[in-house]
Amino acid sequence: MRTLRAGAACASIAVMVAGLGAYVVASSAVPQEKTIRIVSERFNYSPAEVTVRKGVPVILEFTTKDVLMGFNLPDFEAKVDIVPGKVARLRLVPDKTGTFVFLCDVFCGSGHEEMNGRLIVVD
Amino acid sequence: MAGIDRRDFLKLAGIGGAGVVFGSALPGMAGAAAQDDFYFVQLSDTHWGFEGPPNPDAKGTLKKAVAAVNALEQQPDFIVFTGDLTHTTDDPMERRKRLAEFKDIVAGLKAKTVRFMPGEHDASLDNGKAFREFFGSTYYTFDHKGVHFIALDNVSDPRAAIGDEQLAWLAADLKEQKADAPIVVLTHRPLFDLAPQWDWATRDGAKAVALLMPYTNVAVFYGHIHQEHHHMTGHIAHHAAKGLMFPLPAPGSQPKRSPLAWDPAEPYKGLGFRSVGVDKPAGFRLGEFPVQKKG
């Protein structure tokens, strides 16, 4: 499962070991992973449609304006709970193209069944 | 294993675990065949308080169902409601009003024993508080004529989880059972991943199924999906019941799980309830009953 808790998604420096030498690469030297912020509130996500590239890592960053929410992307077995007052992050490396439904999997009221969106993965 | 049709299920159910015979019951028919030890009735997803085009008779359907159950020639030993007794509301007072009205209506059932379980519409917004005020614990066991019944709560946690505490309780309860004991699990959501893209799943349902797996005669009866559905996880059969407010589309058959439209030519189509005849050790005899226009 590609579920990551808040704060655990992004390494700012990378350590590379080659032979007997070790190299510390500053974060500015590696491509910055794109962060997409998604705000949830009863009963929608904003944005509700997110486009990413296949094979390109992306950080999805979630907050909720009101109650406990969920983000579940079943086709990638990726899910995270969105707790009020906290930022939830989920790192995703899409390995297939297409349009995939994501949904709230924490019951949040009368519009819960309609609370979903689409992840579009392109080449 | 993916969804299976009745014919496949009959074949599968005859191997190993408890067998099942399906039947389409007609109004007035006895709910159980002569060879059954006893039978019970499952009603589900009454969604009292719902209003909208999917059911123009929202205030009459439950009463018709009660009348239809009362019209059975032979009354069941007991009746179980497998959740979503009421439709969700943010207002705690309105929630209690709906639960009270529901309770008043089903008090008209002739059967002496009626058991209740919550659905997420009843319990997820207050962790089951209002439900417990009216109906007691959200999970429990009982025994009836040699069959062990386990009611599991996978809705009071809004994340659709059973939770470690209840799973430990389940494990302790199962330890008291023989490996071949007839066990019936009652719950609201499917314990397996039926359609995760529609939230038709239980987060930790696989843990419950793993605890049940050593037992050779287990069947699960649940609701939530508002339609008849049959599925096997290993030797364990899972049977979903029709709802009593509006039917929902087949699992994953369309982008959204919106209610099916009311058909004036066939009112109450897709709504109904179920009889479960228990014939130890052969298995279960399921009867599906429609909601009648008059009732």
Short mmCIF file of C-alpha atoms in Angstrom, two decimals:
data_model
loop_
_atom_site.label_atom_id
_atom_site.label_comp_id
_atom_site.label_asym_id
_atom_site.label_seq_id
_atom_site.Cartn_x
_atom_site.Cartn_y
_atom_site.Cartn_z
CA MET A 1 0.00 0.00 0.00
CA ARG A 2 1.36 3.41 -0.90
CA THR A 3 0.07 5.16 2.17
CA LEU A 4 2.29 7.66 3.90
CA ARG A 5 1.55 9.66 7.00
CA ALA A 6 1.95 13.40 7.24
CA GLY A 7 5.55 14.51 7.16
CA ALA A 8 6.94 11.21 5.95
CA ALA A 9 6.56 11.75 2.27
CA CYS A 10 9.49 13.85 1.16
CA ALA A 11 13.22 13.38 1.70
CA SER A 12 14.99 16.70 1.26
CA ILE A 13 18.45 15.21 0.81
CA ALA A 14 19.63 12.04 -0.79
CA VAL A 15 22.65 10.00 0.24
CA MET A 16 24.39 8.17 -2.54
CA VAL A 17 26.99 5.47 -1.89
CA ALA A 18 29.43 4.67 -4.70
CA GLY A 19 32.32 2.32 -3.99
CA LEU A 20 34.10 3.62 -0.91
CA GLY A 21 32.82 7.14 -1.27
CA ALA A 22 29.66 8.68 -0.06
CA TYR A 23 28.07 11.72 -1.58
CA VAL A 24 25.49 13.92 0.03
CA VAL A 25 23.37 15.62 -2.56
CA ALA A 26 21.64 18.78 -1.51
CA SER A 27 17.94 19.01 -2.20
CA SER A 28 18.51 21.79 -4.70
CA ALA A 29 20.47 19.34 -6.85
CA VAL A 30 17.62 16.85 -7.36
CA PRO A 31 14.34 17.54 -9.09
CA GLN A 32 11.76 18.82 -6.63
CA GLU A 33 8.76 16.53 -6.48
CA LYS A 34 5.62 18.29 -7.45
CA THR A 35 3.13 18.90 -4.66
CA ILE A 36 -0.56 19.07 -5.42
CA ARG A 37 -2.71 20.50 -2.66
CA ILE A 38 -6.25 19.18 -2.32
CA VAL A 39 -8.72 20.76 0.08
CA SER A 40 -11.66 18.67 1.24
CA GLU A 41 -14.89 19.80 2.79
CA ARG A 42 -18.26 18.24 3.01
CA PHE A 43 -18.90 16.93 0.32
CA ASN A 44 -16.26 17.67 -2.25
CA TYR A 45 -12.59 17.88 -3.04
CA SER A 46 -11.01 20.97 -4.56
CA PRO A 47 -9.69 20.31 -7.09
CA ALA A 48 -11.81 17.25 -7.86
CA GLU A 49 -9.80 16.44 -10.96
CA VAL A 50 -6.04 16.03 -10.79
CA THR A 51 -3.74 15.31 -13.72
CA VAL A 52 -0.31 13.74 -13.21
CA ARG A 53 2.32 12.05 -15.37
CA LYS A 54 3.03 8.35 -15.44
CA GLY A 55 6.28 7.51 -13.66
CA VAL A 56 6.70 10.98 -12.19
CA PRO A 57 6.49 11.04 -8.39
CA VAL A 58 3.99 13.45 -6.94
CA ILE A 59 3.09 14.49 -3.42
CA LEU A 60 -0.61 14.82 -2.77
CA GLU A 61 -1.18 17.12 0.19
CA PHE A 62 -4.56 17.17 1.89
CA THR A 63 -6.37 19.35 4.39
CA THR A 64 -9.99 19.41 5.51
CA LYS A 65 -12.04 22.51 6.21
CA ASP A 66 -14.49 20.77 8.49
CA VAL A 67 -14.65 17.11 9.58
CA LEU A 68 -12.53 13.97 9.37
CA MET A 69 -12.31 12.91 5.75
CA GLY A 70 -10.66 10.16 3.78
CA PHE A 71 -8.89 9.95 0.46
CA ASN A 72 -8.95 6.54 -1.16
CA LEU A 73 -7.56 5.79 -4.61
CA PRO A 74 -8.34 2.07 -4.90
CA ASP A 75 -6.65 1.47 -8.25
CA PHE A 76 -3.31 2.43 -6.66
CA GLU A 77 -4.11 1.02 -3.22
CA ALA A 78 -3.41 4.49 -1.89
CA LYS A 79 -5.36 5.96 1.00
CA VAL A 80 -4.92 8.45 3.78
CA ASP A 81 -7.13 9.94 6.48
CA ILE A 82 -7.49 13.73 6.49
CA VAL A 83 -7.68 14.93 10.08
CA PRO A 84 -8.96 18.46 10.84
CA GLY A 85 -6.10 20.81 11.69
CA LYS A 86 -3.42 18.58 10.18
CA VAL A 87 -1.83 18.18 6.77
CA ALA A 88 -1.91 14.68 5.32
CA ARG A 89 0.56 13.75 2.61
CA LEU A 90 0.67 10.86 0.25
CA ARG A 91 3.49 10.17 -2.21
CA LEU A 92 2.41 8.55 -5.43
CA VAL A 93 4.36 7.26 -8.41
CA PRO A 94 1.67 6.49 -11.00
CA ASP A 95 2.59 3.33 -12.88
CA LYS A 96 -0.29 3.27 -15.35
CA THR A 97 -2.20 5.73 -17.47
CA GLY A 98 -5.92 6.31 -17.43
CA THR A 99 -8.65 7.93 -15.39
CA PHE A 100 -9.08 6.66 -11.86
CA VAL A 101 -11.74 7.45 -9.28
CA PHE A 102 -10.80 8.62 -5.80
CA LEU A 103 -13.34 8.90 -3.04
CA CYS A 104 -13.92 9.79 0.57
CA ASP A 105 -13.95 6.56 2.60
CA VAL A 106 -14.80 8.18 5.92
CA PHE A 107 -18.55 8.63 6.31
CA CYS A 108 -19.08 12.36 6.61
CA GLY A 109 -22.82 12.92 6.15
CA SER A 110 -25.65 13.10 3.68
CA GLY A 111 -23.49 13.85 0.64
CA HIS A 112 -20.77 11.31 1.45
CA GLU A 113 -21.77 8.91 -1.31
CA GLU A 114 -21.22 11.65 -3.90
CA MET A 115 -17.85 12.81 -2.59
CA ASN A 116 -15.31 11.69 -5.14
CA GLY A 117 -12.97 12.90 -7.85
CA ARG A 118 -10.75 11.74 -10.68
CA LEU A 119 -7.02 11.22 -11.03
CA ILE A 120 -5.95 11.41 -14.65
CA VAL A 121 -2.57 9.85 -15.43
CA VAL A 122 -1.05 10.77 -18.80
CA ASP A 123 2.17 9.71 -20.54
CA MET B 1 -13.16 -14.66 -6.07
CA ALA B 2 -15.22 -12.19 -8.01
CA GLY B 3 -18.99 -11.95 -8.04
CA ILE B 4 -20.77 -15.13 -8.94
CA ASP B 5 -24.19 -15.90 -10.24
CA ARG B 6 -26.70 -18.13 -8.54
CA ARG B 7 -25.89 -21.22 -10.55
CA ASP B 8 -22.16 -20.94 -9.84
CA PHE B 9 -22.85 -20.21 -6.22
CA LEU B 10 -25.03 -23.28 -5.82
CA LYS B 11 -22.22 -25.41 -7.16
CA LEU B 12 -19.65 -23.73 -4.96
CA ALA B 13 -21.74 -23.78 -1.85
CA GLY B 14 -22.25 -27.50 -2.14
CA ILE B 15 -18.54 -28.09 -1.67
CA GLY B 16 -17.18 -27.93 1.83
CA GLY B 17 -19.03 -25.23 3.70
CA ALA B 18 -22.66 -24.71 4.43
CA GLY B 19 -24.91 -25.24 1.43
CA VAL B 20 -27.50 -22.83 0.19
CA VAL B 21 -30.74 -23.27 -1.68
CA PHE B 22 -32.29 -20.20 -3.25
CA GLY B 23 -35.97 -19.67 -3.75
CA SER B 24 -38.25 -16.92 -4.93
CA ALA B 25 -40.92 -16.66 -2.33
CA LEU B 26 -44.43 -15.46 -3.00
CA PRO B 27 -46.60 -13.45 -0.66
CA GLY B 28 -48.29 -15.67 1.86
CA MET B 29 -45.85 -18.51 1.38
CA ALA B 30 -44.36 -19.95 4.49
CA GLY B 31 -40.85 -18.64 4.87
CA ALA B 32 -39.34 -21.99 5.67
CA ALA B 33 -39.56 -25.44 4.20
CA ALA B 34 -40.65 -28.36 6.38
CA GLN B 35 -37.12 -29.71 6.71
CA ASP B 36 -35.69 -26.48 8.09
CA ASP B 37 -34.88 -26.38 11.81
CA PHE B 38 -36.07 -22.81 11.93
CA TYR B 39 -36.03 -19.67 9.88
CA PHE B 40 -35.39 -16.01 10.42
CA VAL B 41 -36.08 -12.91 8.34
CA GLN B 42 -33.51 -10.32 7.32
CA LEU B 43 -34.61 -6.78 6.57
CA SER B 44 -32.11 -4.11 5.68
CA ASP B 45 -31.52 -0.52 4.69
CA THR B 46 -34.92 0.90 5.51
CA HIS B 47 -33.47 4.45 5.52
CA TRP B 48 -36.39 5.89 7.46
CA GLY B 49 -36.38 9.67 6.91
CA PHE B 50 -35.21 9.55 3.31
CA GLU B 51 -37.13 11.73 0.90
CA GLY B 52 -36.64 11.97 -2.84
CA PRO B 53 -37.62 10.77 -6.31
CA PRO B 54 -36.04 7.30 -5.92
CA ASN B 55 -38.97 6.40 -3.67
CA PRO B 56 -42.24 8.38 -3.91
CA ASP B 57 -43.64 6.13 -1.18
CA ALA B 58 -40.79 6.73 1.28
CA LYS B 59 -43.18 6.92 4.22
CA GLY B 60 -45.13 3.85 3.20
CA THR B 61 -42.55 1.27 2.14
CA LEU B 62 -41.42 0.20 5.61
CA LYS B 63 -45.03 -0.20 6.71
CA LYS B 64 -45.69 -2.36 3.66
CA ALA B 65 -42.69 -4.50 4.52
CA VAL B 66 -43.92 -4.94 8.08
CA ALA B 67 -47.31 -5.99 6.74
CA ALA B 68 -45.69 -8.42 4.29
CA VAL B 69 -43.64 -10.07 7.04
CA ASN B 70 -46.70 -10.27 9.27
CA ALA B 71 -48.57 -11.95 6.40
CA LEU B 72 -46.16 -14.89 6.28
CA GLU B 73 -48.10 -18.03 7.14
CA GLN B 74 -45.45 -19.19 9.52
CA GLN B 75 -43.82 -16.44 11.53
CA PRO B 76 -40.02 -16.47 11.76
CA ASP B 77 -38.28 -17.34 15.00
CA PHE B 78 -36.77 -13.88 14.88
CA ILE B 79 -36.16 -10.90 12.61
CA VAL B 80 -32.90 -9.02 12.14
CA PHE B 81 -32.41 -5.57 10.67
CA THR B 82 -28.91 -5.30 9.23
CA GLY B 83 -28.42 -1.55 9.44
CA ASP B 84 -29.27 1.80 7.95
CA LEU B 85 -32.52 1.78 9.86
CA THR B 86 -32.63 5.54 9.30
CA HIS B 87 -31.31 7.93 6.71
CA THR B 88 -28.45 10.10 7.89
CA THR B 89 -28.98 13.56 9.31
CA ASP B 90 -26.56 16.05 10.88
CA ASP B 91 -29.14 16.97 13.52
CA PRO B 92 -28.84 14.75 16.62
CA MET B 93 -32.45 15.49 17.58
CA GLU B 94 -33.72 14.57 14.13
CA ARG B 95 -31.63 11.37 14.25
CA ARG B 96 -33.36 10.35 17.46
CA LYS B 97 -36.75 11.31 16.06
CA ARG B 98 -36.17 9.05 13.07
CA LEU B 99 -34.92 6.18 15.24
CA ALA B 100 -38.00 6.58 17.46
CA GLU B 101 -40.38 6.59 14.50
CA PHE B 102 -38.64 3.58 13.01
CA LYS B 103 -38.89 1.72 16.32
CA ASP B 104 -42.59 2.52 16.60
CA ILE B 105 -43.32 1.20 13.11
CA VAL B 106 -41.41 -2.06 13.49
CA ALA B 107 -43.04 -2.60 16.88
CA GLY B 108 -45.95 -3.74 14.72
CA LEU B 109 -44.08 -6.86 13.67
CA LYS B 110 -45.73 -10.02 14.93
CA ALA B 111 -42.47 -11.84 15.57
CA LYS B 112 -41.60 -11.68 19.25
CA THR B 113 -37.87 -11.29 18.81
CA VAL B 114 -36.46 -8.50 16.65
CA ARG B 115 -32.77 -7.67 16.62
CA PHE B 116 -31.19 -4.48 15.35
CA MET B 117 -27.84 -3.46 13.96
CA PRO B 118 -26.63 -0.02 12.90
CA GLY B 119 -25.57 1.15 9.48
CA GLU B 120 -23.32 4.09 8.79
CA HIS B 121 -26.37 6.32 8.29
CA ASP B 122 -27.47 5.54 11.86
CA ALA B 123 -24.16 5.52 13.64
CA SER B 124 -21.16 7.00 11.83
CA LEU B 125 -21.76 10.65 12.71
CA ASP B 126 -22.00 10.03 16.48
CA ASN B 127 -20.07 6.76 16.84
CA GLY B 128 -23.30 4.87 17.51
CA LYS B 129 -24.44 6.97 20.49
CA ALA B 130 -28.05 7.51 19.41
CA PHE B 131 -28.39 3.92 18.16
CA ARG B 132 -27.29 2.55 21.55
CA GLU B 133 -29.85 4.74 23.32
CA PHE B 134 -32.62 3.00 21.39
CA PHE B 135 -31.32 -0.50 20.72
CA GLY B 136 -28.39 -1.25 23.02
CA SER B 137 -24.97 -2.52 22.00
CA THR B 138 -23.91 -2.21 18.38
CA TYR B 139 -22.23 -5.64 18.48
CA TYR B 140 -23.27 -8.78 20.32
CA THR B 141 -23.79 -12.51 20.05
CA PHE B 142 -26.71 -14.80 20.63
CA ASP B 143 -27.44 -18.48 20.18
CA HIS B 144 -30.55 -19.95 18.66
CA LYS B 145 -31.34 -23.66 18.29
CA GLY B 146 -27.71 -24.65 18.00
CA VAL B 147 -26.57 -21.81 15.74
CA HIS B 148 -24.17 -19.16 17.01
CA PHE B 149 -24.99 -15.66 15.73
CA ILE B 150 -22.44 -12.84 15.81
CA ALA B 151 -23.48 -9.25 15.07
CA LEU B 152 -20.45 -7.21 14.02
CA ASP B 153 -20.33 -3.41 13.96
CA ASN B 154 -18.33 -2.00 11.03
CA VAL B 155 -20.06 1.40 10.95
CA SER B 156 -19.77 3.18 14.32
CA ASP B 157 -16.24 4.07 13.32
CA PRO B 158 -16.86 6.41 10.36
CA ARG B 159 -13.73 5.00 8.72
CA ALA B 160 -15.69 1.76 8.17
CA ALA B 161 -13.50 -0.21 10.52
CA ILE B 162 -14.34 -2.93 13.02
CA GLY B 163 -11.43 -1.90 15.21
CA ASP B 164 -8.92 -3.83 17.26
CA GLU B 165 -11.06 -3.93 20.40
CA GLN B 166 -14.01 -5.54 18.64
CA LEU B 167 -11.74 -7.89 16.71
CA ALA B 168 -10.22 -9.06 20.02
CA TRP B 169 -13.76 -9.57 21.32
CA LEU B 170 -14.58 -11.59 18.18
CA ALA B 171 -11.46 -13.73 18.56
CA ALA B 172 -12.31 -14.47 22.19
CA ASP B 173 -15.87 -15.39 21.28
CA LEU B 174 -14.80 -17.69 18.46
CA LYS B 175 -12.39 -19.53 20.76
CA GLU B 176 -15.44 -20.83 22.59
CA GLN B 177 -16.85 -22.37 19.40
CA LYS B 178 -16.12 -25.79 17.92
CA ALA B 179 -14.48 -25.79 14.51
CA ASP B 180 -17.64 -27.19 12.89
CA ALA B 181 -20.11 -25.06 14.85
CA PRO B 182 -22.78 -23.41 12.68
CA ILE B 183 -21.94 -19.71 12.79
CA VAL B 184 -23.89 -16.86 11.24
CA VAL B 185 -22.30 -13.41 11.09
CA LEU B 186 -24.58 -10.41 10.74
CA THR B 187 -23.10 -7.10 9.71
CA HIS B 188 -23.84 -4.02 7.63
CA ARG B 189 -20.98 -3.49 5.22
CA PRO B 190 -19.40 -6.27 3.20
CA LEU B 191 -16.45 -7.79 5.05
CA PHE B 192 -14.61 -8.18 1.74
CA ASP B 193 -13.64 -5.63 -0.93
CA LEU B 194 -16.79 -5.78 -3.04
CA ALA B 195 -16.38 -2.38 -4.71
CA PRO B 196 -13.78 -0.20 -2.96
CA GLN B 197 -14.31 2.57 -5.53
CA TRP B 198 -17.83 2.88 -4.11
CA ASP B 199 -16.73 2.45 -0.51
CA TRP B 200 -18.37 -1.00 -0.47
CA ALA B 201 -15.84 -2.55 1.84
CA THR B 202 -14.68 -2.75 5.46
CA ARG B 203 -11.15 -1.48 6.15
CA ASP B 204 -10.24 -4.34 8.43
CA GLY B 205 -12.83 -6.81 7.19
CA ALA B 206 -10.09 -9.18 6.08
CA LYS B 207 -9.03 -9.53 9.72
CA ALA B 208 -12.53 -10.65 10.67
CA VAL B 209 -12.66 -13.10 7.77
CA ALA B 210 -9.25 -14.48 8.81
CA LEU B 211 -10.57 -15.09 12.33
CA LEU B 212 -13.61 -16.88 10.88
CA MET B 213 -11.69 -18.94 8.35
CA PRO B 214 -10.80 -21.86 10.67
CA TYR B 215 -14.51 -22.50 11.20
CA THR B 216 -16.07 -24.76 8.60
CA ASN B 217 -19.72 -23.68 8.76
CA VAL B 218 -19.85 -19.90 8.51
CA ALA B 219 -22.16 -17.65 6.53
CA VAL B 220 -22.34 -13.86 6.56
CA PHE B 221 -25.53 -11.88 5.99
CA TYR B 222 -25.15 -8.16 5.40
CA GLY B 223 -26.81 -5.08 3.85
CA HIS B 224 -25.42 -1.73 2.67
CA ILE B 225 -25.53 -2.40 -1.07
CA HIS B 226 -29.34 -2.47 -1.46
CA GLN B 227 -29.44 -5.55 -3.66
CA GLU B 228 -29.17 -9.30 -3.51
CA HIS B 229 -25.56 -10.42 -3.93
CA HIS B 230 -23.65 -13.61 -3.20
CA HIS B 231 -19.92 -14.06 -2.86
CA MET B 232 -17.47 -16.59 -1.48
CA THR B 233 -14.25 -15.90 0.40
CA GLY B 234 -12.82 -19.39 0.58
CA HIS B 235 -15.56 -21.56 2.10
CA ILE B 236 -17.35 -18.57 3.72
CA ALA B 237 -20.48 -17.39 1.94
CA HIS B 238 -21.49 -13.71 2.03
CA HIS B 239 -25.10 -12.83 1.21
CA ALA B 240 -26.21 -9.22 0.74
CA ALA B 241 -29.90 -8.35 1.14
CA LYS B 242 -32.13 -6.03 -0.82
CA GLY B 243 -32.96 -2.69 0.75
CA LEU B 244 -36.34 -1.22 1.61
CA MET B 245 -36.00 2.35 0.35
CA PHE B 246 -34.23 2.41 -3.02
CA PRO B 247 -32.14 -0.09 -4.99
CA LEU B 248 -28.55 0.64 -5.97
CA PRO B 249 -26.74 -0.34 -9.18
CA ALA B 250 -24.68 -3.51 -9.52
CA PRO B 251 -21.26 -3.20 -7.86
CA GLY B 252 -18.91 -1.04 -9.93
CA SER B 253 -21.26 -1.01 -12.92
CA GLN B 254 -21.21 2.77 -13.35
CA PRO B 255 -19.12 5.72 -12.15
CA LYS B 256 -21.34 6.65 -9.22
CA ARG B 257 -23.43 4.58 -6.86
CA SER B 258 -26.54 6.71 -7.29
CA PRO B 259 -29.94 5.18 -6.45
CA LEU B 260 -31.77 3.53 -9.32
CA ALA B 261 -34.74 5.50 -10.58
CA TRP B 262 -38.24 4.64 -9.41
CA ASP B 263 -40.13 2.85 -12.16
CA PRO B 264 -43.86 3.77 -12.11
CA ALA B 265 -44.55 0.72 -14.26
CA GLU B 266 -42.95 -1.49 -11.62
CA PRO B 267 -43.17 0.32 -8.28
CA TYR B 268 -41.01 -1.09 -5.47
CA LYS B 269 -38.91 -2.97 -8.01
CA GLY B 270 -35.64 -4.05 -6.43
CA LEU B 271 -36.93 -3.66 -2.88
CA GLY B 272 -37.64 -6.57 -0.62
CA PHE B 273 -36.60 -8.75 2.29
CA ARG B 274 -35.26 -12.23 2.81
CA SER B 275 -36.10 -15.37 4.70
CA VAL B 276 -33.28 -17.63 5.81
CA GLY B 277 -34.23 -21.20 6.55
CA VAL B 278 -31.64 -22.98 8.65
CA ASP B 279 -31.28 -26.71 8.13
CA LYS B 280 -28.38 -28.03 10.18
CA PRO B 281 -26.04 -29.35 8.94
CA ALA B 282 -27.09 -29.00 5.31
CA GLY B 283 -27.08 -25.22 5.18
CA PHE B 284 -29.39 -22.34 4.43
CA ARG B 285 -32.50 -21.92 2.33
CA LEU B 286 -32.85 -18.33 1.14
CA GLY B 287 -36.16 -16.86 0.06
CA GLU B 288 -36.47 -13.43 -1.50
CA PHE B 289 -39.71 -11.52 -0.95
CA PRO B 290 -40.84 -8.39 -2.79
CA VAL B 291 -42.52 -5.35 -1.27
CA GLN B 292 -46.12 -5.39 -2.33
CA LYS B 293 -48.08 -2.46 -3.62
CA LYS B 294 -50.80 -3.13 -1.09
CA GLY B 295 -49.75 -3.73 2.44
#
